[in-house]
Coordinates of C-alpha atoms in Angstrom, one line a residue:
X1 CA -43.4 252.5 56.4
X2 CA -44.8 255.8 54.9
X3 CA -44.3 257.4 58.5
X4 CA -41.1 256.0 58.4
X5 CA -39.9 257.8 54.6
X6 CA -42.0 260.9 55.5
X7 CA -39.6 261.3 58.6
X8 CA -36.6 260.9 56.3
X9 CA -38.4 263.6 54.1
X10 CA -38.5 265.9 56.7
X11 CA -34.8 265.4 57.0
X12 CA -34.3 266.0 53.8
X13 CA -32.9 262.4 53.4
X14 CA -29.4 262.8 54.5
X15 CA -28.1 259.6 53.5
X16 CA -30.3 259.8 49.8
X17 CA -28.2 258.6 46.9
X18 CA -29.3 257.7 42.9
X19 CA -30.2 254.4 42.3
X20 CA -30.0 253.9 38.5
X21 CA -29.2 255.9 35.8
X22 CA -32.4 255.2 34.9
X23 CA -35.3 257.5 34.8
X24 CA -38.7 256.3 36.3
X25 CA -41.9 258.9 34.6
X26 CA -39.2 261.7 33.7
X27 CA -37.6 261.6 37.2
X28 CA -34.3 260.7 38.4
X29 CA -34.4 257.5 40.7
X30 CA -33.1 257.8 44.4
X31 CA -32.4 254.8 47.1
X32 CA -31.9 254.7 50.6
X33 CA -31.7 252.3 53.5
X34 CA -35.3 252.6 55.6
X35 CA -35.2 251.3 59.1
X36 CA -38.9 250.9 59.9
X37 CA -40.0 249.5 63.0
X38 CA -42.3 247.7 61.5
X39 CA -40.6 246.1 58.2
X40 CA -36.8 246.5 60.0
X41 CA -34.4 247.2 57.8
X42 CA -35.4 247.7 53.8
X43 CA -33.6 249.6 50.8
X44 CA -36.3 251.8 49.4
X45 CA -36.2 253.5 45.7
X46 CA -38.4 256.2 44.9
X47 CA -38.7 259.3 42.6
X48 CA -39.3 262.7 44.5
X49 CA -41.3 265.3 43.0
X50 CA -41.6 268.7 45.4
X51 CA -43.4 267.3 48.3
X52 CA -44.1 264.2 46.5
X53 CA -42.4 260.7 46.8
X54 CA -43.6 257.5 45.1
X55 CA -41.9 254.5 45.9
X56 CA -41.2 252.1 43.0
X57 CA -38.7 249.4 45.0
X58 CA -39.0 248.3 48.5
X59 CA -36.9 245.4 49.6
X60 CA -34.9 243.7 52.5
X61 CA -32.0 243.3 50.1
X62 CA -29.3 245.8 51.7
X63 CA -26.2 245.1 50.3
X64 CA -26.1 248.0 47.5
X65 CA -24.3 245.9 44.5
X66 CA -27.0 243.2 44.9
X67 CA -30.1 246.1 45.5
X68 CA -28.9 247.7 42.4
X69 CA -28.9 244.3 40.3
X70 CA -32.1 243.7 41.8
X71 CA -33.7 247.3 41.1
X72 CA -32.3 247.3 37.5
X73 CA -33.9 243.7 36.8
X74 CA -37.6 245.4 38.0
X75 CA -36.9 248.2 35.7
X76 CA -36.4 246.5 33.4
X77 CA -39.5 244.4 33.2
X78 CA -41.3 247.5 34.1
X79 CA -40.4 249.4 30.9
X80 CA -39.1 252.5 32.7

């Protein structure tokens, strides 16, 4: 999976949108769909920071309304 979102990285992820309005430590929250060859397909949310990415979602949930509902709900017991 990390080689998977570091290739994206590299590409500057092309298909990157926000995920919440939310903030998650300061930083605006982005999604996008991972194919992985090892997990198939996931949605992904993650906060990038220069080079840095930290991902805060991973899930096989791909339909976006229901990834979003999903997302919001973590946040949401998480505090962010």
């Amino acid at each position: 999976m990390t080689d998977t979102i570091t290739r994206q990285a590299d590409h500057d992820f092309f298909k990157t949108k926000y995920a919440s309005r939310q903030k998650w430590n300061g930083l605006p929250i982005l999604e996008c769909r991972v194919n992985d060859p090892s997990a198939g397909s996931v949605r992904v949310a993650f906060t990038r920071e220069g080079t840095r990415i930290c991902v805060i979602y991973l899930t096989r949930t791909l339909l976006k309304k229901a990834f979003t509902q999903e997302l919001e709900s973590f946040l949401k017991g998480a505090g962010a």
